[in-house]
Coordinates of C-alpha atoms in Angstrom, one line a residue:
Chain A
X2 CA -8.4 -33.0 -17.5
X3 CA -10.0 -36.7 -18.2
X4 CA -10.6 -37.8 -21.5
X5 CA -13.7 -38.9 -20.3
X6 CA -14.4 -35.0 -19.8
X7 CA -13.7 -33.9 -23.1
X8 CA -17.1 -33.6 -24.7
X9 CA -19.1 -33.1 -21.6
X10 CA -22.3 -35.0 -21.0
X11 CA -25.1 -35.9 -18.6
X12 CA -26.7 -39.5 -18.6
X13 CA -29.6 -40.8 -16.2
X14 CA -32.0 -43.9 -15.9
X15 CA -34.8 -44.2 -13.3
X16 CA -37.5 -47.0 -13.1
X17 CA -41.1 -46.6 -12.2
X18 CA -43.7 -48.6 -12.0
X19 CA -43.9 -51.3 -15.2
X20 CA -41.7 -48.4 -17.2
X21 CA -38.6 -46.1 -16.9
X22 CA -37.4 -43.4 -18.3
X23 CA -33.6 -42.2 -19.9
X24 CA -32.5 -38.9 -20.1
X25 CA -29.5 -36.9 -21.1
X26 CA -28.3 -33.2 -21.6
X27 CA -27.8 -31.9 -25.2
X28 CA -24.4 -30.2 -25.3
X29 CA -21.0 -31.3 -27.3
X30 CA -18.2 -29.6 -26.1
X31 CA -14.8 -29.3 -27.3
X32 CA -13.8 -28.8 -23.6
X33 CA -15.3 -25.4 -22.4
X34 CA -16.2 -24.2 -25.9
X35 CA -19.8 -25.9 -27.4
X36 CA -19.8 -27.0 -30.3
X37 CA -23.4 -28.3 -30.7
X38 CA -26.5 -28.1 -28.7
X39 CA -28.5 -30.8 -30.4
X40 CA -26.2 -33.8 -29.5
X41 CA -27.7 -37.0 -29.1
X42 CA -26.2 -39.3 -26.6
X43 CA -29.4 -41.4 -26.2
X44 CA -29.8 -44.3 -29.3
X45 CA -32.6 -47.0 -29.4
X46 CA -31.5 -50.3 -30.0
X47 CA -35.0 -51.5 -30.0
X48 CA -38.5 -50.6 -29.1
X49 CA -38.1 -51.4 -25.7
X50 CA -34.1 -51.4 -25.0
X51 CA -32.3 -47.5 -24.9
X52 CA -28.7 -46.5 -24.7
X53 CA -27.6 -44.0 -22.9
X54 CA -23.5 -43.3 -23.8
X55 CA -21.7 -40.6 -22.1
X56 CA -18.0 -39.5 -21.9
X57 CA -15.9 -39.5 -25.3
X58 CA -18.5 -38.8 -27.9
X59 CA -16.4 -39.9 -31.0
X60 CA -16.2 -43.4 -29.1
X61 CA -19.7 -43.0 -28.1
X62 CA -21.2 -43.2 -31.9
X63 CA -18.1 -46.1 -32.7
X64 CA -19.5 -48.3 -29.8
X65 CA -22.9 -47.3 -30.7
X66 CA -22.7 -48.4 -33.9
X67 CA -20.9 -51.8 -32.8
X68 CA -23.8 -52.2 -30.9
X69 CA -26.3 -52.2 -33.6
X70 CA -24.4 -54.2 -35.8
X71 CA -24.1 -56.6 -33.5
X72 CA -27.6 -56.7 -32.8
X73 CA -28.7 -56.9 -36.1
X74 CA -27.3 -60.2 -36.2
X75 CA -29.0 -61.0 -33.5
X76 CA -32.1 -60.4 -34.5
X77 CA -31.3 -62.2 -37.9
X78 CA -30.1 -65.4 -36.4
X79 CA -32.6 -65.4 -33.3
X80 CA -35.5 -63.9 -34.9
X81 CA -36.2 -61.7 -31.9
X82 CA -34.7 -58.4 -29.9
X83 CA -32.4 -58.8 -27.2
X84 CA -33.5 -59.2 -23.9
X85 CA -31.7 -55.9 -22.0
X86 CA -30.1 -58.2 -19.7
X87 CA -28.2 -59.9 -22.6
X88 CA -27.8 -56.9 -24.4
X89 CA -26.0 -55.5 -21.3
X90 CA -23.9 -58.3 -21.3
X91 CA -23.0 -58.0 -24.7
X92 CA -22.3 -54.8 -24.4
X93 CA -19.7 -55.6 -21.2
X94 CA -18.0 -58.1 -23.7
X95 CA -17.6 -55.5 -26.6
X96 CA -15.7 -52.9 -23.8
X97 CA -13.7 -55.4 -22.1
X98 CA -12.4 -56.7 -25.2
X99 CA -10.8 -53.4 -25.1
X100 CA -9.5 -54.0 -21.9
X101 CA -5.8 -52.1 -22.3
X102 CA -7.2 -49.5 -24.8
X103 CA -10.9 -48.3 -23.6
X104 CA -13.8 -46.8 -25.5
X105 CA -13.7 -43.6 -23.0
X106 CA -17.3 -44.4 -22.5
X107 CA -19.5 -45.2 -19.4
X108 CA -22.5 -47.0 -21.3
X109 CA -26.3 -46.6 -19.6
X110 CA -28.8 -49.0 -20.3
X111 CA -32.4 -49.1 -20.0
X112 CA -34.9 -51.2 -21.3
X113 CA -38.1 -53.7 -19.9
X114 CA -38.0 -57.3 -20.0
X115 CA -39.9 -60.0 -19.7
X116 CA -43.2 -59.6 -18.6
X117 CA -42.2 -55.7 -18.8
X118 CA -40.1 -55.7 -15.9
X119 CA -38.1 -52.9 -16.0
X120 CA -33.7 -52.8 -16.3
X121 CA -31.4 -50.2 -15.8
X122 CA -27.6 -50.8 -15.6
X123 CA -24.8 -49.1 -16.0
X124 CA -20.8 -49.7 -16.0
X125 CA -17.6 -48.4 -16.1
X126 CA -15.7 -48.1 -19.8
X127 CA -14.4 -51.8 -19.4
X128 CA -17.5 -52.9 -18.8
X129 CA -18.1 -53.2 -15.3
X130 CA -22.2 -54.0 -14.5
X131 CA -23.2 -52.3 -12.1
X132 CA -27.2 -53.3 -11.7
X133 CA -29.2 -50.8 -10.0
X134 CA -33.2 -51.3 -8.8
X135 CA -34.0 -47.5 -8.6
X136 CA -31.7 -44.6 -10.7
X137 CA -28.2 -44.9 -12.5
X138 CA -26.3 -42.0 -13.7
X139 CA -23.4 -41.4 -15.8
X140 CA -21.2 -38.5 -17.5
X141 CA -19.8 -35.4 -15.9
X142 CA -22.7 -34.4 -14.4
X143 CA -22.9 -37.6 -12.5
X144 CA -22.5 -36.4 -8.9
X145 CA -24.6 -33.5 -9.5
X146 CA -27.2 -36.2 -10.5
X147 CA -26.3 -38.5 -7.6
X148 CA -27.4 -35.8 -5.6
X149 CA -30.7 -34.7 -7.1
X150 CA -32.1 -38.5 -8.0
X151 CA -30.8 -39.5 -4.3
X152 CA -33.4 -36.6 -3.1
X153 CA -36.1 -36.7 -5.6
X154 CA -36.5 -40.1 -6.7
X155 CA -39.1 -42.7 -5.0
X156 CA -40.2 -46.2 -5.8
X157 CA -43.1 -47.7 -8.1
X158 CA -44.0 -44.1 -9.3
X159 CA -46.4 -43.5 -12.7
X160 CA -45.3 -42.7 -15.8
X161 CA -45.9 -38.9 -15.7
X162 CA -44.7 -38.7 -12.5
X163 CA -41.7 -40.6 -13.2
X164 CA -41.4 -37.8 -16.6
X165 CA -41.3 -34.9 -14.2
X166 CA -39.3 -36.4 -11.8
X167 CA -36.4 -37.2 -13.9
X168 CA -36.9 -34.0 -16.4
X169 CA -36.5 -31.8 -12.9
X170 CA -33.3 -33.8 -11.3
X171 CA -31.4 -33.7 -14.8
X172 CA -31.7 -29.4 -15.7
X173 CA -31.2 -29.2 -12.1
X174 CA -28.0 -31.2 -12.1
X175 CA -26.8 -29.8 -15.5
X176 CA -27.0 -26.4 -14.3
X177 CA -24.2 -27.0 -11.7
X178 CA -22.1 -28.7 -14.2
X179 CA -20.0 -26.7 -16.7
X180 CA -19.6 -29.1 -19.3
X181 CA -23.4 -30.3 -19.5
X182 CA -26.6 -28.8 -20.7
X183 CA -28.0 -26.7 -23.2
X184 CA -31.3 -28.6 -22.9
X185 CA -32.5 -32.5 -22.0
X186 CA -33.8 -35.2 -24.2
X187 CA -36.2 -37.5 -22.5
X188 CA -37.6 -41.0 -23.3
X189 CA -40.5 -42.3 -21.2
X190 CA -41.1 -46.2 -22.2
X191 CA -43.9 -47.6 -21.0
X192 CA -44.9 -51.3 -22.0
X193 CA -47.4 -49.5 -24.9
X194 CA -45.6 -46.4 -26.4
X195 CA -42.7 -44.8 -26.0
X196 CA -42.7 -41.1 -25.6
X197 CA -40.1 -38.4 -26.7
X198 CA -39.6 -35.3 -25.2
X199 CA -37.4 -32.5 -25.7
X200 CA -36.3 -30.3 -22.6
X201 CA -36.0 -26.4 -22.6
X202 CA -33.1 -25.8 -20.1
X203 CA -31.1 -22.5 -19.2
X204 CA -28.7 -21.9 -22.6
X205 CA -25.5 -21.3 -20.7
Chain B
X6 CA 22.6 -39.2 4.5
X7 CA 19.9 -40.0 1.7
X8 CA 18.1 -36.9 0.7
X9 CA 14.8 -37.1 2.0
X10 CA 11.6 -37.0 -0.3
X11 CA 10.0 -33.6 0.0
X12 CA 6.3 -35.2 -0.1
X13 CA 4.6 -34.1 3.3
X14 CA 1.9 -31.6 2.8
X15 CA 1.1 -28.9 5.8
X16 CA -2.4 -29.1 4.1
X17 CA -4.9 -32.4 5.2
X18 CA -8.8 -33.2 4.3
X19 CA -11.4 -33.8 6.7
X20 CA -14.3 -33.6 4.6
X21 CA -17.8 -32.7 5.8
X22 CA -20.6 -30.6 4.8
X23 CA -21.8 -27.8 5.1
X24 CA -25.5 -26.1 4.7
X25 CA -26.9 -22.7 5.4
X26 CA -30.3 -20.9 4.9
X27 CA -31.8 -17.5 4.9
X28 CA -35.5 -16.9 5.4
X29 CA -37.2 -13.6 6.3
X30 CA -36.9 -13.7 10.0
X31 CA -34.4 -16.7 10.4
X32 CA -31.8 -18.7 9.4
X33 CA -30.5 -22.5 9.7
X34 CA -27.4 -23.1 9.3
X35 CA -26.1 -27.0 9.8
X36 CA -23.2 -29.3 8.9
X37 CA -22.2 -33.3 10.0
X38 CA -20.2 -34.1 12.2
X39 CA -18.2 -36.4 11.0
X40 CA -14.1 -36.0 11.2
X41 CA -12.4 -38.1 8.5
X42 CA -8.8 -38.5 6.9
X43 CA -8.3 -40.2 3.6
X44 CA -10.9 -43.6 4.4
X45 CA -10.6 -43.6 8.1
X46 CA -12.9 -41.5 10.3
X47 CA -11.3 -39.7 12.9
X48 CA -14.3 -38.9 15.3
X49 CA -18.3 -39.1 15.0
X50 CA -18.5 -35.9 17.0
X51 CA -17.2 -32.8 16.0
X52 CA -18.9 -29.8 15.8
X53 CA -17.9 -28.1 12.3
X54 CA -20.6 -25.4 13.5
X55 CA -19.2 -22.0 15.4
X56 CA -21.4 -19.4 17.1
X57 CA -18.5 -16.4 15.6
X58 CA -20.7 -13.6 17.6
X59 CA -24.6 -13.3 18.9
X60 CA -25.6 -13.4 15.4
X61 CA -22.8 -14.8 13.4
X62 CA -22.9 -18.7 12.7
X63 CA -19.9 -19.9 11.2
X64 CA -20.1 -23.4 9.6
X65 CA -16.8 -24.9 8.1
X66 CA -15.0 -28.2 6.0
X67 CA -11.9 -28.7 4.6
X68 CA -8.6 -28.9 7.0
X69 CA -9.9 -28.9 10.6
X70 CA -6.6 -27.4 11.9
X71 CA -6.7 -24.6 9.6
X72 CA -10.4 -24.1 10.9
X73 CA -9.4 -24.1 13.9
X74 CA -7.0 -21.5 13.9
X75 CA -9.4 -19.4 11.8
X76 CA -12.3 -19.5 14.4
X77 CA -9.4 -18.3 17.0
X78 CA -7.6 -16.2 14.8
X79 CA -11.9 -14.5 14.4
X80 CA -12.8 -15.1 18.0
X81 CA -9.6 -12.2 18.7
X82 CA -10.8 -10.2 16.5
X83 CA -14.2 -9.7 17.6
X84 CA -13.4 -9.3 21.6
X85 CA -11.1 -6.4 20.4
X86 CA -13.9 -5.0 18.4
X87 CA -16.3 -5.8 21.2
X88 CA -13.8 -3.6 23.6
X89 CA -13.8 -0.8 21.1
X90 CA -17.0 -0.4 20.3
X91 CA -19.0 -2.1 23.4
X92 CA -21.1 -3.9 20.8
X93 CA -21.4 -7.0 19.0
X94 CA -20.3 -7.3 15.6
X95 CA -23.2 -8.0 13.0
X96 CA -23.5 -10.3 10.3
X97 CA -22.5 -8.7 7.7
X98 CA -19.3 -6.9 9.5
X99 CA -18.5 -10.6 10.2
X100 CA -18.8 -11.8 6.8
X101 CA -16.0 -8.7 6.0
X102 CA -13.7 -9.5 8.4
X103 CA -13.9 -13.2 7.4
X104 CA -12.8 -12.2 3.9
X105 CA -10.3 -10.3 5.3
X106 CA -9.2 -13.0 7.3
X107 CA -8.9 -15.6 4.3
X108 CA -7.5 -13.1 2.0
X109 CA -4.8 -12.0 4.5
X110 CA -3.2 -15.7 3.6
X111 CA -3.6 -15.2 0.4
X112 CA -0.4 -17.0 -0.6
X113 CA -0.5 -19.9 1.7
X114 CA -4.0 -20.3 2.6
X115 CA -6.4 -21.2 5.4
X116 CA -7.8 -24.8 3.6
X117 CA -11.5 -23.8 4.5
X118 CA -14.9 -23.9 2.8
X119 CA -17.1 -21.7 5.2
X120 CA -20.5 -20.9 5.1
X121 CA -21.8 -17.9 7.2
X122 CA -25.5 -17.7 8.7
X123 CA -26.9 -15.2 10.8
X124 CA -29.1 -12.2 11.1
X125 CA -28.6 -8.6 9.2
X126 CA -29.0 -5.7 11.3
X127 CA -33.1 -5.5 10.2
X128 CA -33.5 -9.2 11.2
X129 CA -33.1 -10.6 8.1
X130 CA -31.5 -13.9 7.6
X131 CA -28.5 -13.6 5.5
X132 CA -25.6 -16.2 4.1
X133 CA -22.6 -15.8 2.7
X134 CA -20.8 -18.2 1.1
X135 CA -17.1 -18.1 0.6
X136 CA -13.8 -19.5 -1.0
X137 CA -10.8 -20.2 0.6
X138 CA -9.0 -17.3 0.0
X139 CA -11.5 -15.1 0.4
X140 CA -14.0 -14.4 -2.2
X141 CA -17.7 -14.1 -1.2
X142 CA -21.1 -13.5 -2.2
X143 CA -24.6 -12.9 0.3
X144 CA -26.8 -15.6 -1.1
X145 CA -30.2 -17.4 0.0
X146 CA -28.6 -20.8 0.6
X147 CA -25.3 -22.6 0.1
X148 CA -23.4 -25.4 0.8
X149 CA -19.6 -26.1 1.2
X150 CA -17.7 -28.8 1.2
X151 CA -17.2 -32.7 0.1
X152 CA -20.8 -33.2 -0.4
X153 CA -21.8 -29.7 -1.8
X154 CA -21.8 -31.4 -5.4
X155 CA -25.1 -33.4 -4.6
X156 CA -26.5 -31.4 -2.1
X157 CA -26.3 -27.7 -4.3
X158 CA -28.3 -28.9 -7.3
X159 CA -31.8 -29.7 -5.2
X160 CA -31.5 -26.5 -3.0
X161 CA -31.5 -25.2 -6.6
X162 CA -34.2 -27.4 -7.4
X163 CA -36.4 -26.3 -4.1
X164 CA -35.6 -22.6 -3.7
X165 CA -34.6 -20.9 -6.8
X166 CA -32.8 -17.8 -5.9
X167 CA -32.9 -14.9 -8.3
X168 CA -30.3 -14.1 -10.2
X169 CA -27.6 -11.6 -8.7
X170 CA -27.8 -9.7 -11.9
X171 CA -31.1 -8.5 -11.6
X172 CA -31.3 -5.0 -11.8
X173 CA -33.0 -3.6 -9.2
X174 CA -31.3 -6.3 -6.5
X175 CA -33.7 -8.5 -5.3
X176 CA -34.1 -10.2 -2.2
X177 CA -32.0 -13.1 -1.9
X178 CA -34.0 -14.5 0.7
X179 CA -36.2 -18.0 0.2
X180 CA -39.6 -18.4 1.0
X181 CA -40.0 -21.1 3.5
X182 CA -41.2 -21.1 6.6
X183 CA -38.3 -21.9 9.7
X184 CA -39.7 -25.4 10.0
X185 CA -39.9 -26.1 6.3
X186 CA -35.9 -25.0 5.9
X187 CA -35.0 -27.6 8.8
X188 CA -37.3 -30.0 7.2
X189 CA -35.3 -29.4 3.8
X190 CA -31.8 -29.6 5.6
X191 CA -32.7 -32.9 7.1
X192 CA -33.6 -34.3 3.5
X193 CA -30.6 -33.1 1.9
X194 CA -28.5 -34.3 4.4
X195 CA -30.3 -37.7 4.5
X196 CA -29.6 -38.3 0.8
X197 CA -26.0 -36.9 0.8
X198 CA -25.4 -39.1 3.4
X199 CA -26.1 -42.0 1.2
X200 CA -23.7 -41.1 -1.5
X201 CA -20.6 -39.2 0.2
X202 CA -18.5 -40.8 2.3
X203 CA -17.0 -38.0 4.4
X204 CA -20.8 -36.9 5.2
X205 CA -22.4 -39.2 8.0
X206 CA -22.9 -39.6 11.8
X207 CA -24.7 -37.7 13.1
X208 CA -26.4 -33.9 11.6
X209 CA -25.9 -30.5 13.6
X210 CA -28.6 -27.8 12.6
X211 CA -28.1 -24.3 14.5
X212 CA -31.5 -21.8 14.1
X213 CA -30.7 -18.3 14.7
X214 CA -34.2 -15.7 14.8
X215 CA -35.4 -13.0 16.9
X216 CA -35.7 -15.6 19.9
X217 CA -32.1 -16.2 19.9
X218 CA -30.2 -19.6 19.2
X219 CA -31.5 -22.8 19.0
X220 CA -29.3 -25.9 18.4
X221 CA -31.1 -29.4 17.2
X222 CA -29.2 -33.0 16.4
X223 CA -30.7 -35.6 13.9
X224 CA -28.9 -39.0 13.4
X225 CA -27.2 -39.6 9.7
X226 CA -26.1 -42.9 8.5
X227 CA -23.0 -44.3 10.6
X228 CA -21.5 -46.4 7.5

């Protein structure tokens, strides 16, 4: 079985109209047994910028806190937040410097730009971009989620819709998927707030 | 003489998918028809879809060949029982014998994901869905085959079943109407379409109710 498997996980980013919204399932596995059911794999690097990191979890929090080390100088030198489009880049640099050795992660980021414009991106664990306009997923419930965003998801839709929209194509993915589940953890961000929600899912 | 490497495998992948549905009264059953092996597609035409008896659709992916001989090796069977009991076999006598069937190669398998659709002996629509060797379960919906990972979690999504541990059994079957389940078909096919390469061409959907058969064809991507 893939490294990549070992933990289990479920990561997805859709865009609506001037927002988007991240999800992810809430297990940690130690393959088929679960270890924890409050896992988070979703991190915010800034008010407006989300991670999303699935596969490996122990290399998940190592990159994750990379990440905000990183951008903490950032912010200190520049005096602002990244931009997600640098902060995807930077985040591409950071796994390809481990180009022979990988963090057994496949990163999903999310966040709005300028003039709130909304990015999602994803890529492969040597940092690959892969730049989406509509839905990225990630994590081993990725083809399940292929499947349900692929038939659920539809351009320029508002923020609520957008909420129930990805909340129904992640439980529904996660229940087909052994290694995912035990609840979803939503962020909605809008160019005003950013709402958190918590997902009741089936517990097996 | 150099020894020879012993790599060849009887076994091949065609791919393709495969969808069936059970209402109260009917029941679609559809797959592509798309023939592929490894990245090359064999043929844009090919029925995966069999008509087994009157009302016994049989819908099939994995190793056309095997399939093949399966649909023969069931075709036999039900002539003999038609001469013996100067009937046609129902539904859920099919669905037996096709676990039989599978089972029977237990130990060097037929490589075929089937899906059965037809009608029970009240009318009902029924499915069964099966593995390879055998094992199988009368269900609402299903889908087998290289694009059943995308295509299982929204028929989830649109028709929760009950759960087959319910005590007293419930009905298994959904709650759309006959136009509604082609309707949902299409969709699902549309958007698995877009993400599986061994699903494409060109979409096959077979109706079985009281009427008889009816057999419809919707264009899927050709890429």
């Amino acid at each position: 079985m893939s490294i990549f498997e070992y933990n289990g996980s479920a990561v997805v980013a859709m865009v609506g109209k001037n927002c988007y919204a991240i999800g992810s399932d809430r297990r940690l596995g130690v393959q088929l047994q679960t270890v924890a059911t409050d896992f988070q794999r979703i991190s915010k690097i800034h008010d407006k910028l989300f991670i999303g990191l699935s596969g490996l979890a122990t290399d998940s929090q190592t990159l994750y806190q990379r990440l905000v080390f990183r951008h903490k100088l950032y912010q200190l030198r520049e005096e602002r937040d990244m931009k997600p489009e640098t902060f995807a880049s930077l985040v591409s640099a950071l796994l390809y410097e481990k180009r022979f050795g990988p963090y057994f992660c496949q990163p999903v980021i999310a966040g709005l730009g300028d003039e709130d414009k909304p990015f999602i991106c994803t890529m492969d664990s040597i940092g690959a971009k892969e730049l989406a306009k509509d839905f990225v997923v990630a994590g081993t419930a990725s083809e399940s989620l292929y499947g349900a965003c692929e038939s659920m998801f539809k351009p320029d839709m508002e923020p609520e819709e957008l909420f129930e929209t990805i909340s129904q194509a992640l439980l529904s993915s996660v229940d087909r998927d052994c290694l995912s589940g035990w609840g979803g953890h939503v962020y909605l961000v809008t160019p005003t707030e950013v709402k958190e929600r918590i997902l009741k899912g089936r517990m097996d | 003489m150099t020894k020879q490497h012993a790599n060849w495998s009887p076994y091949d992948n065609n791919g393709g998918s495969c969808v069936a549905i059970a209402g109260a009264d009917y029941c679609v059953i559809a797959a592509d028809t798309r023939l592929s092996t490894g990245y090359n597609i064999l043929t844009r035409d090919y029925s995966k879809i069999s008509q087994l008896a009157e009302k016994s659709v049989m819908a099939s992916s994995g190793f056309q060949a095997d399939v093949k001989a399966l649909q023969k090796q069931l075709s036999a069977r039900h002539l003999i029982y038609q001469h013996q009991h100067n009937k046609q076999m129902s539904c859920p006598a099919m669905a037996q014998l096709l676990s039989n069937t599978l089972y029977y190669k237990r130990f060097f398998p037929y490589y075929a994901f089937n899906v059965l659709g037809g009608l029970d002996n009240e009318g009902k629509g029924c499915v069964f869905t099966y593995d390879a060797v055998g094992s199988y379960e009368r269900v609402g919906y299903s889908s087998q085959g290289s694009g059943s990972t995308l295509i299982m979690p929204f028929l989830d999504n649109q028709l929760k079943s009950p759960s087959p541990l319910l005590l007293p059994a419930q009905d298994a079957v959904t709650p759309l109407s006959e136009a509604e389940a082609i309707d949902l078909v299409k969709t699902v096919f549309a958007s698995a379409t877009e993400r599986d390469i061994y699903t494409g061409d060109k979409l096959e959907v077979v109706t079985l109710n009281a009427s008889g058969i009816h057999r419809e064809y919707m264009d899927l991507r050709r890429d």
